[in-house]
Short mmCIF file of C-alpha atoms and ligand atoms in Angstrom, two decimals:
data_model
loop_
_atom_site.label_atom_id
_atom_site.label_comp_id
_atom_site.label_asym_id
_atom_site.label_seq_id
_atom_site.Cartn_x
_atom_site.Cartn_y
_atom_site.Cartn_z
CA MET K 1 -16.24 -12.99 -1.62
CA LYS K 2 -18.06 -10.99 -4.44
CA ILE K 3 -15.95 -8.15 -6.07
CA ALA K 4 -17.40 -5.59 -8.71
CA VAL K 5 -15.30 -4.20 -11.41
CA ILE K 6 -16.97 -1.12 -12.97
CA GLY K 7 -14.60 -0.27 -15.80
CA SER K 8 -13.03 -1.03 -19.16
CA ASN K 9 -12.26 -3.69 -21.58
CA MET K 10 -10.18 -3.54 -24.62
CA VAL K 11 -8.70 -5.72 -27.34
CA ASP K 12 -4.90 -5.72 -26.98
CA LEU K 13 -3.12 -5.67 -30.23
CA THR K 14 0.61 -6.30 -29.08
CA SER K 15 3.50 -5.74 -31.30
CA TYR K 16 6.88 -7.00 -30.07
CA ILE K 17 9.40 -4.45 -31.30
CA THR K 18 13.12 -4.12 -31.54
CA ARG K 19 12.87 -0.26 -31.14
CA MET K 20 10.19 2.41 -31.69
CA PRO K 21 10.05 3.70 -35.43
CA VAL K 22 10.90 7.46 -35.78
CA LEU K 23 8.53 9.82 -37.56
CA GLY K 24 8.04 8.82 -41.28
CA GLU K 25 9.78 5.50 -40.81
CA THR K 26 8.44 2.04 -41.55
CA LEU K 27 9.86 -0.62 -39.46
CA GLU K 28 9.43 -4.37 -39.14
CA ALA K 29 8.39 -5.75 -35.86
CA PRO K 30 9.22 -9.44 -35.36
CA ASP K 31 6.08 -10.51 -33.72
CA PHE K 32 2.46 -9.66 -32.97
CA SER K 33 -0.24 -11.15 -30.76
CA MET K 34 -3.89 -10.16 -30.03
CA GLY K 35 -5.72 -10.88 -26.72
CA CYS K 36 -8.33 -9.72 -24.25
CA GLY K 37 -7.22 -6.64 -22.19
CA GLY K 38 -8.29 -3.36 -20.85
CA LYS K 39 -7.41 -2.29 -17.27
CA GLY K 40 -10.88 -3.22 -15.82
CA ALA K 41 -11.23 -6.59 -17.61
CA ASN K 42 -7.65 -7.48 -16.68
CA GLN K 43 -8.25 -6.60 -13.04
CA ALA K 44 -11.55 -8.67 -13.09
CA VAL K 45 -9.77 -11.74 -14.75
CA ALA K 46 -6.91 -11.57 -12.26
CA ALA K 47 -9.33 -11.49 -9.31
CA ALA K 48 -11.52 -14.24 -10.76
CA THR K 49 -8.28 -16.40 -11.62
CA TYR K 50 -7.30 -16.13 -7.99
CA GLY K 51 -10.60 -17.32 -6.75
CA ALA K 52 -12.93 -14.23 -6.40
CA ASP K 53 -16.54 -14.18 -7.38
CA VAL K 54 -16.51 -11.25 -10.05
CA LEU K 55 -19.32 -9.01 -11.22
CA MET K 56 -18.23 -6.98 -14.32
CA VAL K 57 -19.93 -3.74 -15.34
CA THR K 58 -18.60 -2.65 -18.69
CA LYS K 59 -19.62 -1.91 -22.35
CA VAL K 60 -18.51 -3.60 -25.48
CA GLY K 61 -18.90 -2.38 -29.12
CA ASP K 62 -20.99 -3.44 -32.04
CA ASP K 63 -18.27 -5.56 -33.71
CA LEU K 64 -16.53 -8.85 -34.09
CA PHE K 65 -14.54 -8.23 -30.75
CA ALA K 66 -17.60 -7.95 -28.64
CA GLU K 67 -18.76 -11.72 -28.52
CA ASN K 68 -15.08 -12.69 -28.03
CA THR K 69 -14.72 -10.38 -24.93
CA ILE K 70 -18.02 -11.60 -23.43
CA ALA K 71 -16.91 -15.22 -23.93
CA ASN K 72 -13.59 -14.55 -22.46
CA PHE K 73 -15.18 -13.13 -19.28
CA GLN K 74 -17.43 -16.20 -18.99
CA LYS K 75 -14.51 -18.52 -19.49
CA ALA K 76 -12.99 -16.88 -16.41
CA GLY K 77 -16.23 -17.37 -14.47
CA ILE K 78 -17.14 -13.77 -14.41
CA ASP K 79 -20.68 -12.50 -14.22
CA THR K 80 -21.52 -10.79 -17.52
CA LYS K 81 -25.15 -9.69 -16.70
CA TYR K 82 -24.09 -6.18 -17.02
CA VAL K 83 -21.71 -6.39 -20.00
CA THR K 84 -23.75 -4.71 -22.62
CA LYS K 85 -23.36 -3.80 -26.34
CA VAL K 86 -23.36 -0.18 -27.65
CA PRO K 87 -24.87 -0.13 -31.22
CA GLY K 88 -22.89 1.66 -33.88
CA VAL K 89 -19.69 1.92 -31.78
CA SER K 90 -16.33 0.01 -31.91
CA SER K 91 -15.13 -1.98 -28.95
CA GLY K 92 -12.13 -0.45 -27.03
CA VAL K 93 -8.74 -1.41 -28.72
CA ALA K 94 -5.24 -1.00 -27.50
CA PRO K 95 -2.10 -1.05 -29.63
CA ILE K 96 0.68 -2.10 -27.31
CA PHE K 97 4.42 -2.00 -28.03
CA VAL K 98 6.73 -4.29 -26.02
CA ASP K 99 10.51 -3.73 -26.33
CA PRO K 100 13.27 -6.42 -25.93
CA ASN K 101 13.47 -5.71 -22.20
CA GLY K 102 9.79 -6.50 -21.82
CA GLN K 103 8.85 -2.83 -21.16
CA ASN K 104 5.64 -1.64 -22.74
CA SER K 105 4.01 1.48 -24.23
CA ILE K 106 0.32 1.54 -24.68
CA LEU K 107 -2.21 3.52 -26.79
CA ILE K 108 -5.94 3.31 -26.07
CA ILE K 109 -8.96 3.93 -28.13
CA LYS K 110 -11.73 3.78 -25.61
CA GLY K 111 -14.62 3.10 -28.04
CA ALA K 112 -17.55 1.57 -26.33
CA ASN K 113 -15.96 2.22 -22.86
CA ASN K 114 -16.94 5.93 -23.20
CA ALA K 115 -20.50 5.00 -23.04
CA LEU K 116 -20.45 3.53 -19.53
CA LYS K 117 -22.44 5.85 -17.68
CA PRO K 118 -23.94 6.44 -14.15
CA ALA K 119 -27.17 4.79 -15.46
CA ASP K 120 -25.40 1.51 -15.87
CA ILE K 121 -24.42 1.60 -12.21
CA ASP K 122 -28.16 2.26 -11.38
CA ALA K 123 -29.09 -0.65 -13.59
CA ALA K 124 -26.66 -2.96 -11.63
CA GLU K 125 -27.66 -1.62 -8.19
CA ASN K 126 -29.38 -4.81 -6.81
CA ASP K 127 -26.28 -6.99 -7.71
CA LEU K 128 -23.70 -4.25 -6.70
CA GLU K 129 -25.19 -3.76 -3.31
CA SER K 130 -24.04 -7.30 -2.21
CA CYS K 131 -20.35 -6.79 -3.29
CA LYS K 132 -17.55 -6.55 -0.72
CA LEU K 133 -15.29 -4.35 -2.84
CA ILE K 134 -15.65 -2.07 -5.90
CA ILE K 135 -12.70 -1.67 -8.22
CA LEU K 136 -12.38 1.36 -10.56
CA GLN K 137 -9.98 2.64 -13.21
CA LEU K 138 -10.01 5.78 -15.43
CA GLU K 139 -10.63 4.23 -18.83
CA ILE K 140 -14.38 5.19 -18.59
CA PRO K 141 -15.87 8.66 -18.11
CA LEU K 142 -14.86 10.33 -14.96
CA GLU K 143 -18.56 11.12 -14.20
CA THR K 144 -19.16 7.38 -13.94
CA VAL K 145 -16.00 6.82 -11.77
CA TYR K 146 -17.39 9.54 -9.38
CA TYR K 147 -20.76 8.12 -9.37
CA ALA K 148 -19.41 4.69 -8.50
CA ILE K 149 -17.41 6.17 -5.55
CA GLU K 150 -20.49 7.76 -4.28
CA PHE K 151 -22.38 4.52 -4.74
CA GLY K 152 -19.75 2.71 -2.69
CA GLN K 153 -19.94 5.34 0.13
CA MET K 154 -23.78 5.19 0.24
CA HIS K 155 -23.79 1.46 0.43
CA HIS K 156 -20.67 1.02 2.75
CA ILE K 157 -18.73 -0.70 0.22
CA PRO K 158 -14.89 -0.10 0.09
CA VAL K 159 -13.78 1.24 -3.18
CA LEU K 160 -10.27 0.67 -4.73
CA LEU K 161 -9.41 3.28 -7.45
CA ASN K 162 -6.57 2.51 -9.83
CA PRO K 163 -5.90 6.19 -11.40
CA ALA K 164 -4.89 4.74 -14.70
CA PRO K 165 -4.37 6.25 -17.15
CA ALA K 166 -3.38 9.12 -15.07
CA THR K 167 -5.08 12.47 -15.66
CA LYS K 168 -4.82 15.75 -13.89
CA GLU K 169 -8.57 16.15 -14.32
CA LEU K 170 -9.06 13.56 -11.53
CA SER K 171 -10.66 15.30 -8.51
CA ILE K 172 -8.37 14.46 -5.61
CA GLU K 173 -11.30 15.40 -3.34
CA LYS K 174 -13.34 12.60 -4.88
CA ALA K 175 -10.46 10.22 -4.80
CA CYS K 176 -10.21 10.76 -1.00
CA GLU K 177 -13.53 9.06 -0.63
CA CYS K 178 -11.81 5.82 -1.79
CA ASP K 179 -10.37 3.34 0.60
CA PHE K 180 -7.55 2.46 -1.67
CA PHE K 181 -5.71 4.47 -4.26
CA MET K 182 -3.40 2.46 -6.33
CA PRO K 183 -1.22 4.25 -9.00
CA ASN K 184 1.96 2.91 -10.56
CA GLU K 185 5.25 5.05 -10.49
CA THR K 186 4.37 6.86 -13.73
CA GLU K 187 0.73 7.73 -12.64
CA LEU K 188 1.98 8.94 -9.29
CA ALA K 189 4.50 11.27 -10.90
CA ILE K 190 1.84 12.69 -13.27
CA LEU K 191 -0.59 13.14 -10.32
CA THR K 192 1.86 14.83 -8.02
CA ASP K 193 4.19 16.64 -10.37
CA MET K 194 7.05 15.03 -8.34
CA PRO K 195 9.74 12.74 -9.63
CA VAL K 196 9.11 9.00 -8.94
CA THR K 197 12.19 6.97 -9.87
CA THR K 198 13.27 5.49 -6.55
CA ILE K 199 11.44 4.01 -3.55
CA GLU K 200 12.28 7.06 -1.55
CA GLU K 201 10.75 9.36 -4.17
CA ALA K 202 7.79 7.29 -4.42
CA GLU K 203 7.28 7.33 -0.62
CA LYS K 204 7.52 11.22 -0.69
CA ALA K 205 5.03 11.58 -3.56
CA ALA K 206 2.56 9.16 -2.01
CA ASP K 207 3.00 10.98 1.20
CA SER K 208 2.00 14.24 -0.44
CA LEU K 209 -1.23 12.53 -1.50
CA VAL K 210 -1.85 11.20 2.04
CA ALA K 211 -1.40 14.84 3.16
CA ARG K 212 -4.08 15.86 0.93
CA GLY K 213 -6.53 13.32 2.38
CA LEU K 214 -6.04 10.06 0.44
CA LYS K 215 -6.33 7.14 2.68
CA ASN K 216 -4.36 3.96 1.75
CA VAL K 217 -2.06 4.77 -1.16
CA ILE K 218 -0.44 1.57 -2.69
CA VAL K 219 2.15 2.37 -5.25
CA THR K 220 3.14 -0.47 -7.62
CA LEU K 221 6.70 0.02 -8.63
CA GLY K 222 7.20 -2.86 -11.04
CA GLY K 223 10.56 -4.64 -10.41
CA GLN K 224 11.21 -2.46 -7.33
CA GLY K 225 8.26 -3.76 -5.29
CA SER K 226 5.34 -1.89 -3.96
CA LEU K 227 4.77 0.53 -1.11
CA LEU K 228 1.69 1.14 1.13
CA VAL K 229 1.63 4.67 2.46
CA THR K 230 -0.93 5.77 5.07
CA ARG K 231 -1.17 8.55 7.70
CA THR K 232 0.31 6.14 10.27
CA GLY K 233 3.40 5.02 8.15
CA THR K 234 4.87 3.20 5.29
CA THR K 235 5.07 -0.52 4.54
CA PHE K 236 7.50 -1.81 1.83
CA VAL K 237 6.79 -5.00 0.06
CA ARG K 238 9.92 -6.36 -1.66
CA PRO K 239 9.68 -7.58 -5.24
CA PHE K 240 10.31 -11.16 -6.40
CA GLN K 241 13.18 -11.35 -8.95
CA VAL K 242 12.09 -12.87 -12.17
CA ASN K 243 13.11 -12.78 -15.83
CA ALA K 244 10.60 -10.22 -17.37
CA ILE K 245 9.53 -10.90 -20.96
CA ASP K 246 6.45 -8.74 -21.14
CA THR K 247 5.32 -6.42 -18.29
CA SER K 248 2.03 -5.22 -19.95
CA GLY K 249 -0.87 -5.82 -17.67
CA ALA K 250 1.34 -6.58 -14.66
CA GLY K 251 -0.26 -3.66 -12.69
CA ASP K 252 -3.58 -4.93 -13.28
CA ALA K 253 -2.56 -8.48 -12.25
CA PHE K 254 -1.40 -7.03 -9.01
CA ILE K 255 -4.64 -5.10 -8.39
CA GLY K 256 -6.88 -7.94 -9.16
CA CYS K 257 -5.05 -10.41 -7.03
CA PHE K 258 -4.68 -7.83 -4.23
CA ALA K 259 -8.42 -7.23 -4.32
CA CYS K 260 -9.26 -10.90 -4.19
CA CYS K 261 -6.87 -11.55 -1.16
CA TYR K 262 -7.91 -8.27 0.69
CA ALA K 263 -11.68 -9.07 0.23
CA GLU K 264 -11.02 -12.42 1.81
CA THR K 265 -8.70 -11.67 4.69
CA GLY K 266 -8.65 -7.85 5.23
CA ASP K 267 -4.83 -8.20 5.67
CA VAL K 268 -3.33 -5.47 3.42
CA PRO K 269 0.51 -6.33 3.56
CA ASP K 270 -0.21 -9.97 3.04
CA ALA K 271 -2.51 -9.31 0.08
CA MET K 272 0.15 -7.11 -1.29
CA LYS K 273 2.88 -9.98 -1.04
CA THR K 274 0.54 -12.47 -2.81
CA ALA K 275 -0.31 -9.91 -5.42
CA SER K 276 3.40 -9.29 -5.97
CA ALA K 277 3.99 -12.85 -6.67
CA PHE K 278 0.98 -13.07 -9.01
CA ALA K 279 2.27 -10.06 -10.90
CA ALA K 280 5.82 -11.36 -10.96
CA LEU K 281 4.74 -14.53 -12.56
CA SER K 282 2.59 -12.69 -15.07
CA VAL K 283 5.63 -10.75 -16.47
CA THR K 284 7.47 -13.93 -17.36
CA LYS K 285 4.88 -14.74 -20.00
CA ARG K 286 3.73 -12.78 -23.03
CA GLY K 287 0.35 -10.86 -23.02
CA THR K 288 -1.81 -9.22 -20.51
CA GLN K 289 -4.57 -11.70 -19.30
CA LYS K 290 -2.98 -14.53 -21.18
CA SER K 291 -0.01 -14.30 -18.91
CA TYR K 292 -1.84 -14.54 -15.48
CA PRO K 293 -0.92 -17.54 -13.45
CA GLN K 294 -3.23 -20.05 -11.66
CA LYS K 295 -3.55 -19.80 -7.96
CA GLU K 296 -1.82 -23.08 -7.44
CA GLU K 297 1.25 -21.74 -9.43
CA VAL K 298 1.31 -18.65 -7.28
CA LEU K 299 1.14 -20.75 -3.88
CA THR K 300 4.02 -22.98 -5.08
CA PHE K 301 6.04 -19.93 -6.13
CA LEU K 302 5.50 -18.26 -2.64
CA ARG K 303 6.39 -21.47 -0.85
CA ASN K 304 9.64 -21.89 -2.92
CA ARG K 305 10.65 -18.05 -2.39
CA ARG K 306 10.21 -17.86 1.35
O1 RIB P 401 -2.81 -2.01 -18.12
C1 RIB P 401 -2.67 -2.78 -19.32
C2 RIB P 401 -3.84 -2.50 -20.22
O2 RIB P 401 -3.90 -1.09 -20.57
C3 RIB P 401 -3.92 -3.28 -21.49
O3 RIB P 401 -4.44 -4.44 -21.45
C4 RIB P 401 -4.65 -2.23 -22.35
O4 RIB P 401 -5.73 -2.82 -22.98
C5 RIB P 401 -4.77 -0.95 -21.60
O5 RIB P 401 -6.05 -0.79 -21.22
#
């Protein structure tokens, strides 16, 4: 099953901290790690790791990071025909802070990701046409996201939009044209102006989006599980209890694995369950893409947790 990811890539610069420094303070962090990240790239690598045939449409910069990012995609078996370099611009980078509970805060500097334009979708048209699903996030210009949604509609290809990072500039009208809308609890709260701290609140907030015309709203709630909210009802997928060391990239792990499973079977709740296991295993290791498990590991985990 061929899946297209039209989106971002970043270089993750992760500091493992004991606490956030206050203004003007210099604080030592015990550990640091660098790796390939970016929401689009993470989702592409997660889908490919779970067995999907992935086509990546993204832009890298004119720096040392670019070749490493391309080589990383290729190592994961991802088609890099439409991964292009932008002269005179840096690659996207993301300083990440992970606290002792494994919770993360992320800054992004989009760099070359800002240069991904509708023309890049046109350039990839022949290959995109044969894809069974298009995945989008919001680390590239909104005009490109909207163009990709229209492309999906025109070619009858389902579109999954991960509204991350959340922005109120996102047109809900455009998002309604997507088949899946997949925010996490923070993004859902920003987009709806509603509190999202419990499963009940998440359902209410997701319901408000469904009332505005969004189709399949899937909310990822980290350690609380995930919710599918549609016009016909709500399905809750329970979480797998694990010892979380680093939650960064877990939402992307869920989305990539979900996309792979859904494209193969069309079974949404089952794809959510497998994605939940994939994401749960990812938080037991450090890093974003580096923490993603192999398919065999996920299947064994699912067998043992029945
Ligand atoms: O979702 C996690 C990702 O967000 C990180 O890999 C970072 O690069 C940012 O894009």
